[in-house]
mmCIF file of C-alpha atoms in Angstrom:
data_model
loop_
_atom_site.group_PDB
_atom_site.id
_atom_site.type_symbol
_atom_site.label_atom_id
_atom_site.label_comp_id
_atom_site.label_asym_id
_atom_site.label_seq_id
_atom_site.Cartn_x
_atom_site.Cartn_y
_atom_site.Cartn_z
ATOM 1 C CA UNK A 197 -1.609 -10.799 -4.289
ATOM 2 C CA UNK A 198 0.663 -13.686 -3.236
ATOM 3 C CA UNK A 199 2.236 -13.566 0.100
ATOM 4 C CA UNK A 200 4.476 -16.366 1.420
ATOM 5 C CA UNK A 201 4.758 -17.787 5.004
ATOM 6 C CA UNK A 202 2.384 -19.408 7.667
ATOM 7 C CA UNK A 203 -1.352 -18.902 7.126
ATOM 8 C CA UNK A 204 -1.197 -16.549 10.472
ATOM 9 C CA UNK A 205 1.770 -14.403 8.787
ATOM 10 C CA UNK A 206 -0.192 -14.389 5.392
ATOM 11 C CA UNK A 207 -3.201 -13.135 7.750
ATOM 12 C CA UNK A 208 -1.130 -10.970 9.398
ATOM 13 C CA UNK A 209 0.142 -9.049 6.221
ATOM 14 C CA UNK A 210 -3.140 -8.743 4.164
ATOM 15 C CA UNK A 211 -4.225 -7.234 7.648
ATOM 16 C CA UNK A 212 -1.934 -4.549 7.963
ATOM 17 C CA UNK A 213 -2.336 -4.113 4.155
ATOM 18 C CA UNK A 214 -5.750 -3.740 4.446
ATOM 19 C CA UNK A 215 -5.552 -1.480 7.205
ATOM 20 C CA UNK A 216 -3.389 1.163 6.275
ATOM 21 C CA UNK A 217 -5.473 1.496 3.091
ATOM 22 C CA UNK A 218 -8.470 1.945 5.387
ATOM 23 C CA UNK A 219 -6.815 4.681 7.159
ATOM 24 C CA UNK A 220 -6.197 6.567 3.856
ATOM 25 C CA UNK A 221 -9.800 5.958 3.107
ATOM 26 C CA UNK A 222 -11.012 7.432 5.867
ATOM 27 C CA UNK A 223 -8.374 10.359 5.802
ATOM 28 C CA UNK A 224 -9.472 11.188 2.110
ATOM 29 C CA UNK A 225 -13.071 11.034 3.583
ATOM 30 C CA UNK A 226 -11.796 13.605 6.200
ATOM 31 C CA UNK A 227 -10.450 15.566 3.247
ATOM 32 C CA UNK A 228 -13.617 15.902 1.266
ATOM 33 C CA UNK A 229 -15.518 16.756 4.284
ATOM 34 C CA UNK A 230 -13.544 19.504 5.041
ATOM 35 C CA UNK A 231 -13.508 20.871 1.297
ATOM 36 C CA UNK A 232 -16.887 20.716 1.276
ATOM 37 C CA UNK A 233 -17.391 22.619 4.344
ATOM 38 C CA UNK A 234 -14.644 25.126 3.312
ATOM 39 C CA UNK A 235 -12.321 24.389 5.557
ATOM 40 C CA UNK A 236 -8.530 25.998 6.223
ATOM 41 C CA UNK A 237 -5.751 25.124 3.796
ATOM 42 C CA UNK A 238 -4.343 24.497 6.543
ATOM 43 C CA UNK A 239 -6.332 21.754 7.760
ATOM 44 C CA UNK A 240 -7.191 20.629 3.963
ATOM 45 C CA UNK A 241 -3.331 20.308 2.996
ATOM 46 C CA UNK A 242 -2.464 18.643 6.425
ATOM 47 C CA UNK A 243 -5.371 15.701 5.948
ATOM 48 C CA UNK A 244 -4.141 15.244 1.932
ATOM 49 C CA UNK A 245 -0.806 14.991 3.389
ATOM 50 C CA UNK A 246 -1.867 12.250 5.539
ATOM 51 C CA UNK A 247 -3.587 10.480 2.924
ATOM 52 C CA UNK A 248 -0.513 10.273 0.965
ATOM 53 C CA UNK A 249 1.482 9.375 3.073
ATOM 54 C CA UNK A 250 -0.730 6.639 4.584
ATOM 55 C CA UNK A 251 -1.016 5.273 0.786
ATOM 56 C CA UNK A 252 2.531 5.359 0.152
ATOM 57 C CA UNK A 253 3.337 2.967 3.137
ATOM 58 C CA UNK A 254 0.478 1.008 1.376
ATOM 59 C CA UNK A 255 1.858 0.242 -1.578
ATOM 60 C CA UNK A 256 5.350 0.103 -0.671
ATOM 61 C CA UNK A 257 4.036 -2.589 1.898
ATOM 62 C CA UNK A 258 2.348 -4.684 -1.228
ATOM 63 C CA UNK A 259 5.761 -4.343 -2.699
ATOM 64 C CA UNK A 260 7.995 -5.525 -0.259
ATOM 65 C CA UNK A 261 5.756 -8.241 0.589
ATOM 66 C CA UNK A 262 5.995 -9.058 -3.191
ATOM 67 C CA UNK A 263 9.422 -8.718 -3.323
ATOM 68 C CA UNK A 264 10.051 -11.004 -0.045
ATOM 69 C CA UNK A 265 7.636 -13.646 -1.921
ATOM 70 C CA UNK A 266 10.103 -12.881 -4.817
ATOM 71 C CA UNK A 267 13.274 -13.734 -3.139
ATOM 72 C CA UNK A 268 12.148 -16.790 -1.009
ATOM 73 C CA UNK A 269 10.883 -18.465 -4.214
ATOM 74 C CA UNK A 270 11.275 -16.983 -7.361
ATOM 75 C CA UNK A 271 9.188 -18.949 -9.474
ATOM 76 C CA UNK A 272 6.319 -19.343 -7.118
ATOM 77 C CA UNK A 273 6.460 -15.759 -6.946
ATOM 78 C CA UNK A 274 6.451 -14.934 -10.857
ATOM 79 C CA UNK A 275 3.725 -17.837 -11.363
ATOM 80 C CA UNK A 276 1.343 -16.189 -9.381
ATOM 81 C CA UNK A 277 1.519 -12.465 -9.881
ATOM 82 C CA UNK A 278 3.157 -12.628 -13.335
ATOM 83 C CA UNK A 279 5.291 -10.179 -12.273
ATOM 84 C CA UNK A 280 8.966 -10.532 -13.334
ATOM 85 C CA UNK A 281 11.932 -8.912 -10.775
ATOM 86 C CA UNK A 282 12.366 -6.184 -13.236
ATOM 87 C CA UNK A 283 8.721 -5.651 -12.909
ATOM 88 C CA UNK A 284 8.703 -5.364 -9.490
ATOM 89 C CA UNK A 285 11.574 -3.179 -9.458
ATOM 90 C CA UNK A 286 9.864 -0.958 -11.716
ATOM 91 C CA UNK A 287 6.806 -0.543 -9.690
ATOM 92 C CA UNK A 288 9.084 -0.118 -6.184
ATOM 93 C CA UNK A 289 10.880 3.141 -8.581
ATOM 94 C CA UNK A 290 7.319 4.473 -9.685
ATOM 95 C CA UNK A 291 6.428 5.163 -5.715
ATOM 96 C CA UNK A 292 9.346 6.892 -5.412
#
């Protein structure tokens, strides 16, 4: 994934990236634990709800940071990813 800016902003981004996706592992780990132990629907619907959420903001992060990257240089952008604006407009719609 391509992302534009200083090396401490293209740091910072992956980071957060990374992070939130973390998060969602370890909610879907809390998820599976609870199945497993039978757990409440309540408790099971509540943690999925978390992980979904906590993936969404994932990959709507990966695309805005690909659409920034997009808009700041166009070309760079499409060279590296391969991914046209149409593309990336398709992929922003299929989170939705």
């Amino acid at each position: 994934m391509m992302i534009t800016g200083t090396p401490e902003e293209q740091a910072a981004t992956r980071k957060k990236i990374l992070n939130r996706l973390r998060r969602a592992q370890g909610q879907l780990a809390g998820v599976i634990t609870a199945m497993e132990a039978g757990g409440s629907c309540r408790d099971v619907v509540t943690q999925l709800a978390a992980v979904t959420s906590a993936l969404d903001r994932a990959g709507f992060a990966i695309i805005s940071t690909a659409m920034r990257d997009c808009v700041v240089d166009p070309e760079a952008a499409e060279a590296a990813e391969g991914l046209t604006t149409e593309e990336l407009e398709k992929l922003f719609l299929s989170l939705a």
